[in-house]
mmCIF file of C-alpha atoms in Angstrom:
data_model
loop_
_atom_site.group_PDB
_atom_site.id
_atom_site.type_symbol
_atom_site.label_atom_id
_atom_site.label_comp_id
_atom_site.label_asym_id
_atom_site.label_seq_id
_atom_site.Cartn_x
_atom_site.Cartn_y
_atom_site.Cartn_z
ATOM 1 C CA UNK A 182 8.187 39.660 -29.270
ATOM 2 C CA UNK A 183 7.441 36.516 -27.338
ATOM 3 C CA UNK A 184 5.641 36.624 -24.032
ATOM 4 C CA UNK A 185 8.117 36.036 -21.235
ATOM 5 C CA UNK A 186 7.699 33.928 -18.154
ATOM 6 C CA UNK A 187 5.755 35.590 -15.335
ATOM 7 C CA UNK A 188 6.098 34.561 -11.707
ATOM 8 C CA UNK A 189 4.585 36.263 -8.658
ATOM 9 C CA UNK A 190 6.344 35.371 -5.399
ATOM 10 C CA UNK A 191 6.481 37.218 -2.088
ATOM 11 C CA UNK A 192 5.424 40.503 -3.611
ATOM 12 C CA UNK A 193 7.830 40.320 -6.567
ATOM 13 C CA UNK A 194 6.513 40.058 -10.122
ATOM 14 C CA UNK A 195 8.084 40.425 -13.527
ATOM 15 C CA UNK A 196 6.293 40.597 -16.847
ATOM 16 C CA UNK A 197 6.896 41.658 -20.418
ATOM 17 C CA UNK A 198 4.343 43.569 -22.425
ATOM 18 C CA UNK A 199 4.499 43.937 -26.179
ATOM 19 C CA UNK A 200 2.391 46.285 -28.217
ATOM 20 C CA UNK A 201 2.268 43.537 -30.816
ATOM 21 C CA UNK A 202 0.168 41.440 -28.422
ATOM 22 C CA UNK A 203 -2.923 43.338 -29.462
ATOM 23 C CA UNK A 204 -2.614 41.826 -32.925
ATOM 24 C CA UNK A 205 -1.361 38.356 -31.943
ATOM 25 C CA UNK A 206 -3.656 35.382 -32.533
ATOM 26 C CA UNK A 207 -4.209 33.046 -29.618
ATOM 27 C CA UNK A 208 -1.615 30.316 -29.996
ATOM 28 C CA UNK A 209 -3.634 27.865 -27.927
ATOM 29 C CA UNK A 210 -7.054 28.247 -29.534
ATOM 30 C CA UNK A 211 -8.987 24.985 -29.255
ATOM 31 C CA UNK A 212 -8.821 22.885 -32.401
ATOM 32 C CA UNK A 213 -10.912 19.964 -31.187
ATOM 33 C CA UNK A 214 -14.349 19.822 -29.581
ATOM 34 C CA UNK A 215 -14.262 20.044 -25.822
ATOM 35 C CA UNK A 216 -16.087 16.725 -25.734
ATOM 36 C CA UNK A 217 -12.919 15.023 -26.943
ATOM 37 C CA UNK A 218 -11.232 16.182 -23.745
ATOM 38 C CA UNK A 219 -13.569 14.257 -21.403
ATOM 39 C CA UNK A 220 -15.990 17.150 -20.990
ATOM 40 C CA UNK A 221 -19.463 15.674 -20.391
ATOM 41 C CA UNK A 222 -21.078 17.569 -23.289
ATOM 42 C CA UNK A 223 -19.798 17.439 -26.855
ATOM 43 C CA UNK A 224 -19.628 20.988 -28.164
ATOM 44 C CA UNK A 225 -19.015 22.380 -31.609
ATOM 45 C CA UNK A 226 -15.973 24.566 -32.062
ATOM 46 C CA UNK A 227 -16.766 28.260 -31.819
ATOM 47 C CA UNK A 228 -16.917 30.036 -35.174
ATOM 48 C CA UNK A 229 -14.260 32.682 -35.635
ATOM 49 C CA UNK A 230 -15.214 36.046 -37.091
ATOM 50 C CA UNK A 231 -12.429 37.323 -39.379
ATOM 51 C CA UNK A 232 -13.530 40.891 -38.594
ATOM 52 C CA UNK A 233 -13.769 40.482 -34.834
ATOM 53 C CA UNK A 234 -12.475 43.363 -32.733
ATOM 54 C CA UNK A 235 -9.111 42.718 -31.145
ATOM 55 C CA UNK A 236 -8.030 44.042 -27.767
ATOM 56 C CA UNK A 237 -6.392 47.438 -27.879
ATOM 57 C CA UNK A 238 -2.958 48.067 -26.427
ATOM 58 C CA UNK A 239 -4.560 50.172 -23.680
ATOM 59 C CA UNK A 240 -6.980 47.391 -22.711
ATOM 60 C CA UNK A 241 -4.124 44.904 -22.459
ATOM 61 C CA UNK A 242 -1.999 47.263 -20.363
ATOM 62 C CA UNK A 243 -4.882 47.986 -17.991
ATOM 63 C CA UNK A 244 -5.687 44.291 -17.593
ATOM 64 C CA UNK A 245 -2.077 43.353 -16.875
ATOM 65 C CA UNK A 246 -1.738 46.225 -14.414
ATOM 66 C CA UNK A 247 -4.752 44.811 -12.582
ATOM 67 C CA UNK A 248 -3.049 41.407 -12.558
ATOM 68 C CA UNK A 249 -0.013 42.967 -10.897
ATOM 69 C CA UNK A 250 -2.215 44.241 -8.091
ATOM 70 C CA UNK A 251 -4.180 41.016 -7.649
ATOM 71 C CA UNK A 252 -1.179 38.682 -7.642
ATOM 72 C CA UNK A 253 1.635 40.759 -6.161
ATOM 73 C CA UNK A 254 1.473 39.165 -2.692
ATOM 74 C CA UNK A 255 0.715 35.628 -3.874
ATOM 75 C CA UNK A 256 3.073 32.762 -4.607
ATOM 76 C CA UNK A 257 1.961 31.961 -8.129
ATOM 77 C CA UNK A 258 3.785 30.401 -11.058
ATOM 78 C CA UNK A 259 2.070 31.423 -14.297
ATOM 79 C CA UNK A 260 2.717 32.591 -17.860
ATOM 80 C CA UNK A 261 1.041 35.435 -19.671
ATOM 81 C CA UNK A 262 -0.641 34.196 -22.822
ATOM 82 C CA UNK A 263 -1.604 36.095 -25.945
ATOM 83 C CA UNK A 264 -4.871 38.021 -25.537
ATOM 84 C CA UNK A 265 -7.956 35.949 -26.295
ATOM 85 C CA UNK A 266 -10.737 37.250 -28.510
ATOM 86 C CA UNK A 267 -13.416 35.159 -30.197
ATOM 87 C CA UNK A 268 -16.517 36.835 -31.557
ATOM 88 C CA UNK A 269 -17.892 39.843 -29.735
ATOM 89 C CA UNK A 270 -18.090 38.360 -26.234
ATOM 90 C CA UNK A 271 -15.494 35.640 -25.669
ATOM 91 C CA UNK A 272 -11.947 36.230 -24.571
ATOM 92 C CA UNK A 273 -9.684 37.980 -22.091
ATOM 93 C CA UNK A 274 -7.114 40.762 -22.583
ATOM 94 C CA UNK A 275 -4.671 39.206 -20.086
ATOM 95 C CA UNK A 276 -5.164 35.438 -19.794
ATOM 96 C CA UNK A 277 -2.590 33.381 -17.946
ATOM 97 C CA UNK A 278 -1.517 29.742 -18.060
ATOM 98 C CA UNK A 279 -1.432 28.612 -14.431
ATOM 99 C CA UNK A 280 1.246 26.110 -13.406
ATOM 100 C CA UNK A 281 1.135 26.214 -9.599
ATOM 101 C CA UNK A 282 0.033 28.093 -6.500
ATOM 102 C CA UNK A 283 1.934 28.155 -3.210
ATOM 103 C CA UNK A 284 5.422 27.027 -2.247
ATOM 104 C CA UNK A 285 7.116 24.271 -0.283
ATOM 105 C CA UNK A 286 4.748 21.757 1.283
ATOM 106 C CA UNK A 287 1.791 23.991 0.375
ATOM 107 C CA UNK A 288 2.572 24.092 -3.361
ATOM 108 C CA UNK A 289 -0.239 22.826 -5.588
ATOM 109 C CA UNK A 290 0.543 21.970 -9.211
ATOM 110 C CA UNK A 291 -2.177 22.200 -11.861
ATOM 111 C CA UNK A 292 -1.861 19.398 -14.423
ATOM 112 C CA UNK A 293 -2.665 20.100 -17.191
ATOM 113 C CA UNK A 294 -2.056 23.826 -16.787
ATOM 114 C CA UNK A 295 -5.336 25.735 -17.338
ATOM 115 C CA UNK A 296 -5.827 29.082 -19.089
ATOM 116 C CA UNK A 297 -7.600 31.409 -16.662
ATOM 117 C CA UNK A 298 -7.917 35.066 -15.696
ATOM 118 C CA UNK A 299 -5.953 36.764 -12.930
ATOM 119 C CA UNK A 300 -9.165 37.073 -10.936
ATOM 120 C CA UNK A 301 -9.583 33.320 -11.131
ATOM 121 C CA UNK A 302 -6.006 32.711 -10.000
ATOM 122 C CA UNK A 303 -6.503 35.005 -7.011
ATOM 123 C CA UNK A 304 -9.712 33.173 -6.090
ATOM 124 C CA UNK A 305 -8.040 29.774 -6.359
ATOM 125 C CA UNK A 306 -5.145 30.952 -4.192
ATOM 126 C CA UNK A 307 -7.539 32.152 -1.486
ATOM 127 C CA UNK A 308 -9.528 28.896 -1.545
ATOM 128 C CA UNK A 309 -6.402 26.745 -1.365
ATOM 129 C CA UNK A 310 -4.766 28.727 1.426
ATOM 130 C CA UNK A 311 -7.812 29.308 3.613
ATOM 131 C CA UNK A 312 -9.725 26.078 3.111
ATOM 132 C CA UNK A 313 -8.443 23.271 0.890
ATOM 133 C CA UNK A 314 -5.108 22.594 2.573
ATOM 134 C CA UNK A 315 -6.562 22.700 6.082
ATOM 135 C CA UNK A 316 -9.359 20.347 5.076
ATOM 136 C CA UNK A 317 -6.903 18.046 3.304
ATOM 137 C CA UNK A 318 -4.831 17.679 6.466
ATOM 138 C CA UNK A 319 -7.971 17.004 8.476
ATOM 139 C CA UNK A 320 -9.605 14.461 6.162
ATOM 140 C CA UNK A 321 -6.682 13.059 4.170
ATOM 141 C CA UNK A 322 -3.769 13.418 6.575
ATOM 142 C CA UNK A 323 -1.643 15.522 4.200
ATOM 143 C CA UNK A 324 -1.957 18.678 2.071
ATOM 144 C CA UNK A 325 -2.988 18.552 -1.569
ATOM 145 C CA UNK A 326 -0.109 18.580 -4.053
ATOM 146 C CA UNK A 327 -1.890 18.413 -7.397
ATOM 147 C CA UNK A 328 -5.180 19.480 -8.949
ATOM 148 C CA UNK A 329 -6.424 17.954 -12.192
ATOM 149 C CA UNK A 330 -8.451 20.477 -14.227
ATOM 150 C CA UNK A 331 -10.977 19.202 -16.756
ATOM 151 C CA UNK A 332 -11.696 22.448 -18.622
ATOM 152 C CA UNK A 333 -10.769 26.120 -18.439
ATOM 153 C CA UNK A 334 -11.091 28.652 -21.280
ATOM 154 C CA UNK A 335 -13.722 27.671 -23.846
ATOM 155 C CA UNK A 336 -15.795 30.045 -25.994
ATOM 156 C CA UNK A 337 -19.298 28.699 -25.480
ATOM 157 C CA UNK A 338 -22.607 29.265 -23.789
ATOM 158 C CA UNK A 339 -23.445 27.811 -20.398
ATOM 159 C CA UNK A 340 -23.849 24.020 -20.514
ATOM 160 C CA UNK A 341 -22.812 24.110 -24.178
ATOM 161 C CA UNK A 342 -26.268 25.232 -25.284
ATOM 162 C CA UNK A 343 -26.724 26.768 -28.721
ATOM 163 C CA UNK A 344 -28.535 29.731 -27.161
ATOM 164 C CA UNK A 345 -28.462 31.466 -23.816
ATOM 165 C CA UNK A 346 -25.964 33.316 -21.692
ATOM 166 C CA UNK A 347 -22.235 33.114 -22.206
ATOM 167 C CA UNK A 348 -20.445 30.720 -19.883
ATOM 168 C CA UNK A 349 -17.764 32.149 -17.604
ATOM 169 C CA UNK A 350 -15.476 29.691 -19.387
ATOM 170 C CA UNK A 351 -15.791 32.041 -22.359
ATOM 171 C CA UNK A 352 -14.088 34.777 -20.328
ATOM 172 C CA UNK A 353 -11.331 32.519 -18.957
ATOM 173 C CA UNK A 354 -13.052 33.140 -15.644
ATOM 174 C CA UNK A 355 -13.930 29.556 -14.705
ATOM 175 C CA UNK A 356 -12.276 26.237 -13.941
ATOM 176 C CA UNK A 357 -13.610 22.685 -13.898
ATOM 177 C CA UNK A 358 -11.816 20.382 -11.435
ATOM 178 C CA UNK A 359 -11.923 16.604 -11.865
ATOM 179 C CA UNK A 360 -9.602 15.464 -9.074
ATOM 180 C CA UNK A 361 -7.175 16.294 -6.262
ATOM 181 C CA UNK A 362 -4.156 14.244 -5.248
ATOM 182 C CA UNK A 363 -1.168 13.911 -2.945
ATOM 183 C CA UNK A 364 1.388 11.218 -2.205
ATOM 184 C CA UNK A 365 -0.604 9.880 0.762
ATOM 185 C CA UNK A 366 -3.962 9.128 -0.866
ATOM 186 C CA UNK A 367 -2.870 9.265 -4.515
ATOM 187 C CA UNK A 368 -6.123 10.372 -6.198
ATOM 188 C CA UNK A 369 -9.343 11.924 -4.910
ATOM 189 C CA UNK A 370 -11.783 11.844 -7.818
ATOM 190 C CA UNK A 371 -15.013 13.837 -7.796
ATOM 191 C CA UNK A 372 -16.742 11.168 -9.852
ATOM 192 C CA UNK A 373 -15.473 8.135 -7.933
ATOM 193 C CA UNK A 374 -15.236 9.464 -4.368
ATOM 194 C CA UNK A 375 -18.125 11.918 -3.880
ATOM 195 C CA UNK A 376 -20.526 9.124 -2.963
ATOM 196 C CA UNK A 377 -24.187 8.920 -3.886
ATOM 197 C CA UNK A 378 -25.973 12.180 -4.634
ATOM 198 C CA UNK A 379 -29.429 12.979 -3.260
ATOM 199 C CA UNK A 380 -30.695 12.465 -6.794
ATOM 200 C CA UNK A 381 -29.243 8.952 -6.925
ATOM 201 C CA UNK A 382 -30.547 8.140 -3.461
ATOM 202 C CA UNK A 383 -34.077 9.077 -4.529
ATOM 203 C CA UNK A 384 -33.750 7.005 -7.686
ATOM 204 C CA UNK A 385 -32.692 3.937 -5.716
ATOM 205 C CA UNK A 386 -35.554 4.293 -3.287
ATOM 206 C CA UNK A 387 -33.689 2.819 -0.310
ATOM 207 C CA UNK A 388 -32.642 5.903 1.594
ATOM 208 C CA UNK A 389 -30.962 4.382 4.707
ATOM 209 C CA UNK A 390 -28.892 1.917 2.718
ATOM 210 C CA UNK A 391 -28.071 4.462 0.023
ATOM 211 C CA UNK A 392 -27.128 7.090 2.582
ATOM 212 C CA UNK A 393 -24.800 4.600 4.240
ATOM 213 C CA UNK A 394 -23.154 3.933 0.889
ATOM 214 C CA UNK A 395 -22.719 7.666 0.433
ATOM 215 C CA UNK A 396 -20.781 7.790 3.690
ATOM 216 C CA UNK A 397 -23.386 9.770 5.635
ATOM 217 C CA UNK A 398 -24.883 7.077 7.881
ATOM 218 C CA UNK A 399 -22.878 4.406 9.674
ATOM 219 C CA UNK A 400 -25.209 1.396 10.071
ATOM 220 C CA UNK A 401 -25.095 0.284 13.676
ATOM 221 C CA UNK A 402 -26.677 -3.129 13.344
ATOM 222 C CA UNK A 403 -28.132 -4.843 16.410
ATOM 223 C CA UNK A 404 -26.170 -4.047 19.574
ATOM 224 C CA UNK A 405 -25.185 -6.816 21.944
ATOM 225 C CA UNK A 406 -26.404 -6.850 25.494
ATOM 226 C CA UNK A 407 -24.191 -4.851 27.809
ATOM 227 C CA UNK A 408 -21.551 -7.121 29.299
ATOM 228 C CA UNK A 409 -22.380 -10.088 27.079
ATOM 229 C CA UNK A 410 -19.313 -12.103 26.220
ATOM 230 C CA UNK A 411 -18.628 -12.643 22.529
ATOM 231 C CA UNK A 412 -19.619 -16.075 21.291
ATOM 232 C CA UNK A 413 -16.682 -18.502 21.344
ATOM 233 C CA UNK A 414 -16.144 -22.249 21.795
ATOM 234 C CA UNK A 415 -16.333 -23.286 25.426
ATOM 235 C CA UNK A 416 -13.065 -24.483 26.902
ATOM 236 C CA UNK A 417 -14.435 -25.762 30.215
ATOM 237 C CA UNK A 418 -14.845 -29.224 28.785
ATOM 238 C CA UNK A 419 -11.086 -29.403 28.293
ATOM 239 C CA UNK A 420 -10.553 -28.313 31.851
ATOM 240 C CA UNK A 421 -9.433 -24.824 30.896
ATOM 241 C CA UNK A 422 -11.358 -21.968 32.426
ATOM 242 C CA UNK A 423 -12.254 -19.171 29.987
ATOM 243 C CA UNK A 424 -10.205 -16.015 30.341
ATOM 244 C CA UNK A 425 -11.887 -13.252 32.329
ATOM 245 C CA UNK A 426 -13.607 -10.653 30.195
ATOM 246 C CA UNK A 427 -11.811 -7.327 30.124
ATOM 247 C CA UNK A 428 -12.879 -3.797 29.321
ATOM 248 C CA UNK A 429 -11.839 -4.200 25.697
ATOM 249 C CA UNK A 430 -14.360 -7.035 25.379
ATOM 250 C CA UNK A 431 -17.117 -4.843 26.798
ATOM 251 C CA UNK A 432 -16.712 -1.925 24.432
ATOM 252 C CA UNK A 433 -18.365 -3.466 21.353
ATOM 253 C CA UNK A 434 -21.391 -4.322 23.465
ATOM 254 C CA UNK A 435 -22.159 -0.736 24.421
ATOM 255 C CA UNK A 436 -25.148 0.374 22.304
ATOM 256 C CA UNK A 437 -24.374 3.135 19.840
ATOM 257 C CA UNK A 438 -20.599 2.817 20.203
ATOM 258 C CA UNK A 439 -18.554 1.949 17.125
ATOM 259 C CA UNK A 440 -14.847 1.230 17.340
ATOM 260 C CA UNK A 441 -12.614 2.359 14.527
ATOM 261 C CA UNK A 442 -9.076 1.004 14.430
ATOM 262 C CA UNK A 443 -9.220 -0.340 17.997
ATOM 263 C CA UNK A 444 -6.091 -2.004 19.327
ATOM 264 C CA UNK A 445 -7.338 -4.853 21.601
ATOM 265 C CA UNK A 446 -3.937 -5.573 23.088
ATOM 266 C CA UNK A 447 -3.836 -2.098 24.552
ATOM 267 C CA UNK A 448 -7.367 -1.922 25.956
ATOM 268 C CA UNK A 449 -8.307 1.614 26.937
ATOM 269 C CA UNK A 450 -4.695 2.558 27.451
ATOM 270 C CA UNK A 451 -3.956 5.200 24.789
ATOM 271 C CA UNK A 452 -0.312 5.628 25.809
ATOM 272 C CA UNK A 453 2.437 4.502 23.496
ATOM 273 C CA UNK A 454 4.616 1.666 24.757
ATOM 274 C CA UNK A 455 7.562 3.816 23.712
ATOM 275 C CA UNK A 456 6.456 6.445 26.183
ATOM 276 C CA UNK A 457 4.005 9.314 25.843
ATOM 277 C CA UNK A 458 0.737 9.596 23.918
ATOM 278 C CA UNK A 459 0.696 9.354 20.140
ATOM 279 C CA UNK A 460 -1.065 11.871 17.946
ATOM 280 C CA UNK A 461 -4.331 10.889 16.253
ATOM 281 C CA UNK A 462 -4.024 8.804 13.106
ATOM 282 C CA UNK A 463 -6.056 10.288 10.253
ATOM 283 C CA UNK A 464 -7.994 7.721 8.248
ATOM 284 C CA UNK A 465 -8.437 9.230 4.772
ATOM 285 C CA UNK A 466 -12.064 10.031 4.006
ATOM 286 C CA UNK A 467 -12.181 11.203 0.423
ATOM 287 C CA UNK A 468 -15.923 11.781 0.342
ATOM 288 C CA UNK A 469 -15.927 14.047 3.392
ATOM 289 C CA UNK A 470 -12.973 15.976 1.981
ATOM 290 C CA UNK A 471 -14.737 16.596 -1.346
ATOM 291 C CA UNK A 472 -17.951 17.739 0.312
ATOM 292 C CA UNK A 473 -16.055 20.010 2.687
ATOM 293 C CA UNK A 474 -13.982 21.754 0.004
ATOM 294 C CA UNK A 475 -17.085 22.135 -2.175
ATOM 295 C CA UNK A 476 -18.910 23.866 0.676
ATOM 296 C CA UNK A 477 -15.906 26.051 1.469
ATOM 297 C CA UNK A 478 -15.575 27.103 -2.177
ATOM 298 C CA UNK A 479 -18.957 28.809 -1.932
ATOM 299 C CA UNK A 480 -17.378 31.486 0.281
ATOM 300 C CA UNK A 481 -14.860 32.435 -2.413
ATOM 301 C CA UNK A 482 -16.376 31.878 -5.846
ATOM 302 C CA UNK A 483 -19.451 33.385 -7.480
ATOM 303 C CA UNK A 484 -20.586 29.990 -8.722
ATOM 304 C CA UNK A 485 -19.855 26.507 -7.380
ATOM 305 C CA UNK A 486 -21.463 23.484 -9.028
ATOM 306 C CA UNK A 487 -20.802 19.853 -8.183
ATOM 307 C CA UNK A 488 -22.379 16.395 -8.345
ATOM 308 C CA UNK A 489 -25.487 17.526 -6.441
ATOM 309 C CA UNK A 490 -26.237 20.256 -9.008
ATOM 310 C CA UNK A 491 -27.081 18.016 -11.978
ATOM 311 C CA UNK A 492 -25.797 15.071 -13.984
ATOM 312 C CA UNK A 493 -23.612 17.338 -16.111
ATOM 313 C CA UNK A 494 -21.457 18.080 -13.060
ATOM 314 C CA UNK A 495 -21.435 14.527 -11.684
ATOM 315 C CA UNK A 496 -17.728 14.143 -12.446
ATOM 316 C CA UNK A 497 -16.295 17.565 -11.604
ATOM 317 C CA UNK A 498 -16.525 20.820 -9.668
ATOM 318 C CA UNK A 499 -17.223 24.005 -11.613
ATOM 319 C CA UNK A 500 -15.959 27.177 -9.926
ATOM 320 C CA UNK A 501 -16.022 30.672 -11.395
ATOM 321 C CA UNK A 502 -15.743 34.321 -10.436
ATOM 322 C CA UNK A 503 -19.076 35.477 -11.902
ATOM 323 C CA UNK A 504 -20.287 38.793 -10.528
ATOM 324 C CA UNK A 505 -24.020 39.144 -9.914
ATOM 325 C CA UNK A 506 -26.342 41.780 -8.554
ATOM 326 C CA UNK A 507 -26.331 42.128 -4.768
ATOM 327 C CA UNK A 508 -23.329 39.762 -4.597
ATOM 328 C CA UNK A 509 -25.580 36.760 -5.164
ATOM 329 C CA UNK A 510 -23.743 33.427 -5.179
ATOM 330 C CA UNK A 511 -24.793 30.083 -6.611
ATOM 331 C CA UNK A 512 -23.750 27.024 -4.605
ATOM 332 C CA UNK A 513 -25.048 23.623 -5.644
#
């Protein structure tokens, strides 16, 4: 029996469970190294054990029942996939292929659709609803509509090492995010829009200039003397007296004051000529948005790694639902 479509919306969820699922192979097992999919480390394909233990019918039923509880009140569009099992550690009894989270203007589509656990979907939904969309409106002027995953389920150790602990990717409990987008700003890329990392600033050795390039310091330059008129050709020789200096001309000369998007013709008058004040115009700041959503993710996920963590994560965010002793979280 094929796995039917599963959608969780406004407390309603429908799913089909087949006892044959316990014996079904994973139809989407990776056939190419993750490195061929733009992952920063080229990994060898995990070796399959022909005698590996498959998930029992009871384990699958319990896992899907837990999914019902976790996702029942969320607006999620996802498909159940065949249970994953590779070796003795990798896999998930109830993995899902995630298409979107949210509805209407708040709907976020995942392209390509990642394979993740229900716990991961619930964490992503919380992060999007509580943090990402609010920060997107603040820094980008519009909510996020699409997320571009780089990697999801992958049976491997952390960082692709031959030895060491199993990565949360091996449990379908992690997601790597390369970019966000909406119709207003098109693409917000972690690699292109994060700005310089502290590591790169130290390597360059010019901290003020590098920090300015990273979007953290706005170089002020040398302020003009208060009230000094801007340099311009004198018109007195032609018998035309120079125009009196107005308040708009004074503003750039005030030390420490920087004008963004000033409208000289309107001076200090912030009222619309059509009547009534206009709302603030949001100038998209992709770098501030990325740093804000990265910081906010640390309140939801067990692990959050980004460009500041190391060179491996220079081009993406890694988020996972790892559980540690004393609820310890890693945020880098």
